[in-house]
Tab-separated table of C-alpha atoms in Angstrom:
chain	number	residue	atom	x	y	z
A	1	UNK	CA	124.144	85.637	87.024
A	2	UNK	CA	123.278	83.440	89.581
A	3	UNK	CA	120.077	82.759	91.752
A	4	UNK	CA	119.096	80.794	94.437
A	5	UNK	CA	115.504	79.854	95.348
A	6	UNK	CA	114.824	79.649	99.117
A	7	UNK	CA	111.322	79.385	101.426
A	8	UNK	CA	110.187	82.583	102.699
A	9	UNK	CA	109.624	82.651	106.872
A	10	UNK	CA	109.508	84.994	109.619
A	11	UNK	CA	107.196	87.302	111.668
A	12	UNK	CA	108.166	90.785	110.768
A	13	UNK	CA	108.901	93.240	113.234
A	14	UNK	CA	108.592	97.424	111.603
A	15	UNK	CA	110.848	99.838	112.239
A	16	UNK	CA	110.398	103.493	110.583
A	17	UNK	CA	108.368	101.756	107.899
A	18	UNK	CA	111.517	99.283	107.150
A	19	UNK	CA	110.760	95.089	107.890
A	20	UNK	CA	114.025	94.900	110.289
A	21	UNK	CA	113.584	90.815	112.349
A	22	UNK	CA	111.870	88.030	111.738
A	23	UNK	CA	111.296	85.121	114.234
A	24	UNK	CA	107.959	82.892	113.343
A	25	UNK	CA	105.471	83.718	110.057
A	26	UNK	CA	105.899	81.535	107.440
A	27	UNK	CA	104.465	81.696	103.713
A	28	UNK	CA	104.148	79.499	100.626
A	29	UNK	CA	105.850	81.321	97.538
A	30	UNK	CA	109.109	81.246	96.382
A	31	UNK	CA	111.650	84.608	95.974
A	32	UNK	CA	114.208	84.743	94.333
A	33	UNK	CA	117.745	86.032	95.719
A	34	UNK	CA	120.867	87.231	93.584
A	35	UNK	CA	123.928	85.757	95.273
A	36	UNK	CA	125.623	88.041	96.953
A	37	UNK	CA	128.868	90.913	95.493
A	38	UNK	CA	126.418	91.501	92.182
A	39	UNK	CA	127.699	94.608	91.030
A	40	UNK	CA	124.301	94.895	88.898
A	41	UNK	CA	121.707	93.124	90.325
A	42	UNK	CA	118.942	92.506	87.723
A	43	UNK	CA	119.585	95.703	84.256
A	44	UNK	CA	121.174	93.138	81.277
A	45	UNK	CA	123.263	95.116	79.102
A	46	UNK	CA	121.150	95.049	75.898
A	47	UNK	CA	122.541	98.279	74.446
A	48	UNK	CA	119.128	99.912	74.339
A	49	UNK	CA	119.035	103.364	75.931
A	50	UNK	CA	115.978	102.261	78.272
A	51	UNK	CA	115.384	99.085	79.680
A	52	UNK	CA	111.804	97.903	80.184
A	53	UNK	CA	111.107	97.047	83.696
A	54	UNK	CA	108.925	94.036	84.344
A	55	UNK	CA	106.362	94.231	87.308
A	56	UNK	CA	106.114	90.754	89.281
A	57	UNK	CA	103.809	90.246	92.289
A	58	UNK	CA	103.933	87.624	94.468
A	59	UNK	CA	100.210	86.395	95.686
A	60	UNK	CA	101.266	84.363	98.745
A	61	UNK	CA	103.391	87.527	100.162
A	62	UNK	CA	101.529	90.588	98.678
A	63	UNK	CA	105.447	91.402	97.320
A	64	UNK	CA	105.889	93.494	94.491
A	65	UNK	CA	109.131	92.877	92.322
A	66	UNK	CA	110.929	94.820	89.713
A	67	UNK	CA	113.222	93.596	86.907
A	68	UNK	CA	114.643	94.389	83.992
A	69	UNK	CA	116.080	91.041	83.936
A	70	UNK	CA	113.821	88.969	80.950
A	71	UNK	CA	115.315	85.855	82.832
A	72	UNK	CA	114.548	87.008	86.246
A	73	UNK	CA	111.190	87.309	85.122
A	74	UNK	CA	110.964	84.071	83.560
A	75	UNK	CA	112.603	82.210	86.605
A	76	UNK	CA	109.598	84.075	89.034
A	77	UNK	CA	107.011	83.272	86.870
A	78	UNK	CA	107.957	78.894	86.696
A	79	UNK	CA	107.820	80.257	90.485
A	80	UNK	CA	104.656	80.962	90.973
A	81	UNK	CA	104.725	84.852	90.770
A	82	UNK	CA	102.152	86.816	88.720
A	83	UNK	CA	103.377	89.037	85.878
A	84	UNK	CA	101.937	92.734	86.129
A	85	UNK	CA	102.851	94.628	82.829
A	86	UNK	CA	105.741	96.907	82.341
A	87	UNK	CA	105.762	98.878	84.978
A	88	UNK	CA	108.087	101.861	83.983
A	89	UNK	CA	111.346	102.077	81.614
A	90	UNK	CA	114.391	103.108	83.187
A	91	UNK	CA	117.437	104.486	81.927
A	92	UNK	CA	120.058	101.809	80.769
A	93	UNK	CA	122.690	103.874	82.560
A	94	UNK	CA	122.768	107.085	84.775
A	95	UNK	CA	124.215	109.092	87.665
A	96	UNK	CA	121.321	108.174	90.002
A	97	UNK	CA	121.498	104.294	90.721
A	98	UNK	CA	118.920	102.471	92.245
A	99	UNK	CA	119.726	99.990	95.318
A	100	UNK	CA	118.220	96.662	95.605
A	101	UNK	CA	118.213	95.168	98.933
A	102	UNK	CA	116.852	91.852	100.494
A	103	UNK	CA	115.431	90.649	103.805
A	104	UNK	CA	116.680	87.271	103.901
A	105	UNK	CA	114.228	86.257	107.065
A	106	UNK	CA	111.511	87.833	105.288
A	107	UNK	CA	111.708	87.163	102.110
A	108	UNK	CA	111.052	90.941	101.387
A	109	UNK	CA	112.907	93.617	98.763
A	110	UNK	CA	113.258	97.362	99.075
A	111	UNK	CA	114.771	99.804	96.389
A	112	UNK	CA	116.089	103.445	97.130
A	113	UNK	CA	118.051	105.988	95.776
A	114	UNK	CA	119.287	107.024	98.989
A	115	UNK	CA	122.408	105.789	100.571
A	116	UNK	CA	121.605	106.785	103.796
A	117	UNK	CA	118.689	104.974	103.766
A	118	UNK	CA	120.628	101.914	102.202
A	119	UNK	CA	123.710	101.975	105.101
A	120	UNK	CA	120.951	101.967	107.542
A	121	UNK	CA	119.155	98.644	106.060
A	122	UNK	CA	122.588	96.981	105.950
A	123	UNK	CA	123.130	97.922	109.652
A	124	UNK	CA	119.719	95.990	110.261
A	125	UNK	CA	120.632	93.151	108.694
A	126	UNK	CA	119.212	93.386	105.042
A	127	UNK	CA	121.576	92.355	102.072
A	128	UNK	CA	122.495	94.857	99.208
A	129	UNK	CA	121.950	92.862	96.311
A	130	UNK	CA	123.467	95.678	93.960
A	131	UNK	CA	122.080	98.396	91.248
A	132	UNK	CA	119.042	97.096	90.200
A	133	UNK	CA	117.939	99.533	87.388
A	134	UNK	CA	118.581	103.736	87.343
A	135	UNK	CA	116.708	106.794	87.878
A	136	UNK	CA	116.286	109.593	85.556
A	137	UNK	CA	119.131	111.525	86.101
A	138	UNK	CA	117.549	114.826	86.228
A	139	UNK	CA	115.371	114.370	89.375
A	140	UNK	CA	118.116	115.303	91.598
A	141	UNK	CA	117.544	112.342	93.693
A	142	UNK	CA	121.237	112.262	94.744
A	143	UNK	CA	123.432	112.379	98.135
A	144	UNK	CA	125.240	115.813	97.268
A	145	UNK	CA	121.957	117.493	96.889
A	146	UNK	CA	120.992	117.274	100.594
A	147	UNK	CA	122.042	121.252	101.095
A	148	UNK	CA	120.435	122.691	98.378
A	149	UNK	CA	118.037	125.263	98.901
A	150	UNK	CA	115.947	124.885	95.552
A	151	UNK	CA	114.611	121.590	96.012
A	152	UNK	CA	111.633	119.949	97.952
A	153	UNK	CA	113.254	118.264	101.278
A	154	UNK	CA	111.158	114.939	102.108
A	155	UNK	CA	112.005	112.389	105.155
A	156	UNK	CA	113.390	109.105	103.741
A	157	UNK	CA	112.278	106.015	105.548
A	158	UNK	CA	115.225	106.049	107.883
A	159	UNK	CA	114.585	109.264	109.082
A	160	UNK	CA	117.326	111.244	106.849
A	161	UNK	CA	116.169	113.723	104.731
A	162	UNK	CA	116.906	114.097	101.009
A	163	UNK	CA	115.820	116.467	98.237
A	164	UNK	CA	113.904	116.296	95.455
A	165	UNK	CA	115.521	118.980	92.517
A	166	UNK	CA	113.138	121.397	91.552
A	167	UNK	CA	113.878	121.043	87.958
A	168	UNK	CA	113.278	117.584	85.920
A	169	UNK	CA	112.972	117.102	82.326
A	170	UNK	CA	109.643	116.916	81.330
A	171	UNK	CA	110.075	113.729	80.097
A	172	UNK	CA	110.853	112.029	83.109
A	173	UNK	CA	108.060	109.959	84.856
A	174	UNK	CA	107.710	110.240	88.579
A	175	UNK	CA	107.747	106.434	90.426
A	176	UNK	CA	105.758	107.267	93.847
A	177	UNK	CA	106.470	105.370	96.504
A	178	UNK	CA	103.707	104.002	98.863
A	179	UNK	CA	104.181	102.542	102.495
A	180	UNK	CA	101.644	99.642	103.774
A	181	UNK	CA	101.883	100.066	107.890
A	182	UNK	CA	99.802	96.820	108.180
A	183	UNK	CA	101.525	94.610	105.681
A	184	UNK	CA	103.877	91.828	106.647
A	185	UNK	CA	105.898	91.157	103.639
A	186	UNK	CA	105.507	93.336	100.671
A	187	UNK	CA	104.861	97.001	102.568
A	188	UNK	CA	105.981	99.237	100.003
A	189	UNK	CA	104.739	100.181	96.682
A	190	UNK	CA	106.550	101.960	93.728
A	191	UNK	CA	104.457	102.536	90.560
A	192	UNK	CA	103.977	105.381	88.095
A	193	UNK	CA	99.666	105.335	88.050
A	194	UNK	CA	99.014	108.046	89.604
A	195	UNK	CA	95.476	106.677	89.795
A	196	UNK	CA	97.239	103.137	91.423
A	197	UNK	CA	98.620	105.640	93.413
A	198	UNK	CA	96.075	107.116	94.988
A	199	UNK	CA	93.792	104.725	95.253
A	200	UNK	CA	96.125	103.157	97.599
A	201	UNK	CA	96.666	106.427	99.974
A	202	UNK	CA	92.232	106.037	99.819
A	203	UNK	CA	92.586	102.533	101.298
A	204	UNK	CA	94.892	103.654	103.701
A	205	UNK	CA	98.601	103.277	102.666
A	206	UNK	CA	100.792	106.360	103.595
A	207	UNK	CA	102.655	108.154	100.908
A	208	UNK	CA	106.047	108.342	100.856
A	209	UNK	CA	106.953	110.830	98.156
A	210	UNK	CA	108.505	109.992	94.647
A	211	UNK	CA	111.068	107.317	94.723
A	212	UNK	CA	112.801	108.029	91.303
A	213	UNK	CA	112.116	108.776	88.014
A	214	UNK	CA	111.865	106.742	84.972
A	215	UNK	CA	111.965	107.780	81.157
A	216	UNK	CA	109.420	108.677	78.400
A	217	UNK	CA	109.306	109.374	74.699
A	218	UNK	CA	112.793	106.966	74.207
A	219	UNK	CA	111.810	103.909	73.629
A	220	UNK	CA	110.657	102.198	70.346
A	221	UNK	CA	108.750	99.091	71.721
A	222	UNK	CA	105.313	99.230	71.365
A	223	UNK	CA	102.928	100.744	73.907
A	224	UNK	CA	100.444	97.651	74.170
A	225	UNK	CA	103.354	95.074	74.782
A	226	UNK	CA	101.043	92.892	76.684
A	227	UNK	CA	98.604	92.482	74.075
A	228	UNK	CA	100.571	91.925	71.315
A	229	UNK	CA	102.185	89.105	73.094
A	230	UNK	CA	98.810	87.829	73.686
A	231	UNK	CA	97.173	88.047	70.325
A	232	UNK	CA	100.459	86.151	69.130
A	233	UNK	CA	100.087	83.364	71.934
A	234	UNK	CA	95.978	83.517	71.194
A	235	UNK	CA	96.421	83.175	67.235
A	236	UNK	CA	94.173	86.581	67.364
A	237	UNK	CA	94.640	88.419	64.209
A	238	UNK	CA	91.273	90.803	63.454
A	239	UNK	CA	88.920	93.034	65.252
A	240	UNK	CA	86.150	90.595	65.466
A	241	UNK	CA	88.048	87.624	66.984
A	242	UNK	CA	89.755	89.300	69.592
A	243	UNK	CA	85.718	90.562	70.569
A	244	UNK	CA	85.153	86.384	70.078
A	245	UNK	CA	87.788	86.227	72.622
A	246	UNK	CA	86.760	89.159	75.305
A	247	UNK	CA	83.245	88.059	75.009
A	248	UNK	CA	83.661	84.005	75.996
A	249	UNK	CA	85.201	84.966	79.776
A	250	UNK	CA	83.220	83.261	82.523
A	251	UNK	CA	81.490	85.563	84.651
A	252	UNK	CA	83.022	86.583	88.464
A	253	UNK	CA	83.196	89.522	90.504
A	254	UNK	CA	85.618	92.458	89.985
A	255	UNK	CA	86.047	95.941	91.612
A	256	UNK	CA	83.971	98.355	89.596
A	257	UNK	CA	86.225	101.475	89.575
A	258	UNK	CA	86.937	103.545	86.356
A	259	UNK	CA	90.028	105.515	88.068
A	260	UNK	CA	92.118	101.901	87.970
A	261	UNK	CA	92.577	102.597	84.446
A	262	UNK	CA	92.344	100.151	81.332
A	263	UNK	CA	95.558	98.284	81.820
A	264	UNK	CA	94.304	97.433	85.380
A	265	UNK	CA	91.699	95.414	84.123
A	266	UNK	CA	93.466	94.273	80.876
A	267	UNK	CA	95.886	92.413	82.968
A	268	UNK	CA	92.981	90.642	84.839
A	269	UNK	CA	91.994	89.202	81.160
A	270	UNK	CA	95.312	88.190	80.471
A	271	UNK	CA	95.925	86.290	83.522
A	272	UNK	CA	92.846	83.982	83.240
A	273	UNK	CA	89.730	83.562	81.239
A	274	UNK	CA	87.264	85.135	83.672
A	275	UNK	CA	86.484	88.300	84.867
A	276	UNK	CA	83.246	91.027	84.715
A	277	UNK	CA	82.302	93.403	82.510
A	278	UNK	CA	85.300	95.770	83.163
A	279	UNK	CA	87.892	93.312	82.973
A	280	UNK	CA	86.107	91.833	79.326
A	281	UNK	CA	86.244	95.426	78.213
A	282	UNK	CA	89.723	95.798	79.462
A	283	UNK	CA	91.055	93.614	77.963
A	284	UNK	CA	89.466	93.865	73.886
A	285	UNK	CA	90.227	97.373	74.516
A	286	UNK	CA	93.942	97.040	74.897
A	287	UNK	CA	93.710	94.273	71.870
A	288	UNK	CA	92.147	96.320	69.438
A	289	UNK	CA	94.478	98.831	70.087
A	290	UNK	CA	97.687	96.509	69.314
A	291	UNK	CA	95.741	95.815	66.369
A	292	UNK	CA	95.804	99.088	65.305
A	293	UNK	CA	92.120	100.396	66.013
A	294	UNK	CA	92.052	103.638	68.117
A	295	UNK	CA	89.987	102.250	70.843
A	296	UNK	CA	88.866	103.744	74.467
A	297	UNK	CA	87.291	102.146	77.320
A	298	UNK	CA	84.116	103.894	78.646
A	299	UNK	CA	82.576	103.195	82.269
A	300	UNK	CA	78.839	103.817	82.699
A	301	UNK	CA	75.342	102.530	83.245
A	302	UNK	CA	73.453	100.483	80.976
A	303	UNK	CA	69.713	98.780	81.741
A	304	UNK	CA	69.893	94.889	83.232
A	305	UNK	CA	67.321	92.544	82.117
A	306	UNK	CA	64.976	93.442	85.019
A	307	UNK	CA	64.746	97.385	83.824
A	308	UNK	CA	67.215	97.929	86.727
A	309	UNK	CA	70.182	100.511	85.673
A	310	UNK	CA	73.985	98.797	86.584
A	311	UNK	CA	77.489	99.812	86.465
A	312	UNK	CA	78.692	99.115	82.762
A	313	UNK	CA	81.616	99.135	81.191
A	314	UNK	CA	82.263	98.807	77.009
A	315	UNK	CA	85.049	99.991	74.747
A	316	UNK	CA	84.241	102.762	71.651
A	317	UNK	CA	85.745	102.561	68.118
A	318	UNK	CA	85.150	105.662	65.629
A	319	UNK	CA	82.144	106.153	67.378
A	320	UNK	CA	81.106	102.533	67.700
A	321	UNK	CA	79.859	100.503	71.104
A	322	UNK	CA	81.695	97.232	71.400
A	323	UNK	CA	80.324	95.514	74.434
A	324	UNK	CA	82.057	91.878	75.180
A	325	UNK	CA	79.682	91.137	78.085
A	326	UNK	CA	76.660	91.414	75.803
A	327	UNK	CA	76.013	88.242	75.117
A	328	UNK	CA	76.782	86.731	78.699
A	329	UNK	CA	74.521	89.510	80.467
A	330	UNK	CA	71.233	89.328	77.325
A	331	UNK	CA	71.632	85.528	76.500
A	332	UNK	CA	71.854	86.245	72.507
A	333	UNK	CA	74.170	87.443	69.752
A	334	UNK	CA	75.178	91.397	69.671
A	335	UNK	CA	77.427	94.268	71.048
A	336	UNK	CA	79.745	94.024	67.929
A	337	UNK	CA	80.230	97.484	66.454
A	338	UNK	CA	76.634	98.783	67.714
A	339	UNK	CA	75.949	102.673	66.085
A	340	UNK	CA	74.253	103.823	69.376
A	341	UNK	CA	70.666	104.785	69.329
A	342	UNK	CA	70.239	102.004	67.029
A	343	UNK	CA	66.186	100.488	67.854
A	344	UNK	CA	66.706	97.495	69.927
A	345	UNK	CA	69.882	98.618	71.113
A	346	UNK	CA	70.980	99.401	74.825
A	347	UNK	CA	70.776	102.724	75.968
A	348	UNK	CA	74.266	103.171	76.763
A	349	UNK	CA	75.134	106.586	79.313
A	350	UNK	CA	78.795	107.129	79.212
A	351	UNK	CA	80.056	108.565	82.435
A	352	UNK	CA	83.965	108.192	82.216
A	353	UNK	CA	86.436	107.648	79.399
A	354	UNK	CA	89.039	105.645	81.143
A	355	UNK	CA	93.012	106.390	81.094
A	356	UNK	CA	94.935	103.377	79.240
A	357	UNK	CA	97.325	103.369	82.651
């Protein structure tokens, strides 16, 4: 496979939610580009029925990029680009392929099931890169479904409509697409949160339906990938040093929001040693769960120092309170394993039990 590394630069102009012309913006990060006539642009042939697909983000463009490409990943991160999790897992191989397009004056990707919507990206001057990755083939995302009468009809980007079967295995899981109307570089959105999801349609992206579908229940790898990589790299091998761990990030501001889900703020923790008390929670919560505990992140309200109440957030074990911001927030030793109600301890008031996605 080759790639080629190029500057990104261009003012966009929108058309039907699609980046069409560019002619004078100009940004800092690198993309990377497949060369041209791939039949498969980024799905290695492993031999593994699903194929986990890495989420990239660029910070300079606001792009979102998906892989299942271990390389590709690798080449974007000595790049600059900011590894998000796994994002979904696709089918090695199905009916229902997945087109990966470029923007070459923008710098700028777009996937879709749809050929319609494909031809009429060519036509405007984008370059098919090939089948990045594959949709559940249940979800009826396909051309020859367009007259069917049991399906939802939804408007694809280029105006075209296409159908969405009514019937899906149960396993499947729905990628929803989101559209950015103010973005430059980076306007759409595909993930499978549906609280990502909707948080973004509350700050004012528009929905654009489900893009595809990935797979559930198939794979063997391990839920908590990201952690387990991280307690390797960390030298992290029990309960109490991974709360060491949590509990030595430097203090800075974070969104308090429970919806975002544990991952959310796990990722903040293993991107760089700083975060709040969500992110600290976040991430020994996703540790201690690679380690085997059965652990759950709670968001709440807790008293400060001044008698004041604050948004809290701490992670529960068998009925435990492990609080990693403890001993930045009180200035002394505690929050390991606290049995709540315990004298001297803080009154913790649970309000949500956050999702793991």
């Amino acid at each position: 496979m080759k790639i080629r590394i190029f500057r990104q630069a261009g003012k966009l102009i929108i058309l039907s939610g699609i980046t069409v012309l560019v002619t004078a913006f100009s940004a800092v990060a690198e993309a990377a580009v497949l060369e041209p006539g791939l039949e498969d642009a980024s799905v290695p042939d492993t031999g593994a029925e699903t194929v986990s697909m890495f989420r990239m983000y660029n910070p300079n463009s606001g792009e979102h990029f998906y892989t299942g490409n271990p390389a590709e990943k690798e080449m974007l991160l000595e790049k600059g680009w900011v590894y998000e999790g796994i994002g979904w897992k696709a089918p090695a191989f199905s009916n229902v392929p997945v087109y990966r397009l470029y923007n070459p004056n923008a710098g700028d990707h777009h996937y879709t099931t749809v050929l319609s919507e494909k031809a009429f990206l060519e036509n405007a001057g984008w370059q098919y890169e090939g089948i990045a990755f594959y949709s559940c083939e249940s979800d009826g995302n396909r051309q020859d479904l367009l007259a069917a009468g049991d399906g939802t009809v939804e408007r694809a980007a280029d105006g075209s409509d296409r159908v969405w079967s009514a019937e899906r295995k149960t396993s499947a899981v729905p990628l929803f697409r989101e559209y950015n109307p103010r973005a430059e570089s980076g306007a759409h959105n595909y993930t499978s949160s549906s609280a990502e999801h909707e948080n973004l349609i509350r700050l004012g992206w528009q929905e654009e339906g489900i893009a595809w579908y990935g797979e559930a229940g198939k794979d063997s790898e391990s839920e908590w990938p990201e952690a387990e990589v991280f307690l390797r790299e960390k030298n992290i091998t029990t309960l109490r040093e991974a709360f060491d761990y949590a509990s030595g990030y430097r203090w800075v501001f974070y969104d308090v929001d429970p919806s975002l889900g544990t991952h959310y703020y796990a990722m903040k923790g293993y991107q760089a040693k700083e975060g709040n008390c969500y992110v600290d929670a976040g991430l020994f919560c996703e540790m201690a769960n690679a380690l085997g505990y059965s652990a759950v992140q709670i968001g709440g309200i807790v008293p400060r120092r001044d008698g004041s109440l604050a948004a809290h957030s701490w992670v529960e074990i068998d009925g435990r309170i492990y609080d990693p911001e403890y001993r930045w927030e009180y200035k002394r030793e505690g929050g390991y394993a606290v049995i709540p109600g315990t004298p001297g301890s803080l009154r913790y008031q649970a309000q949500y039990r956050m999702s793991s996605r």
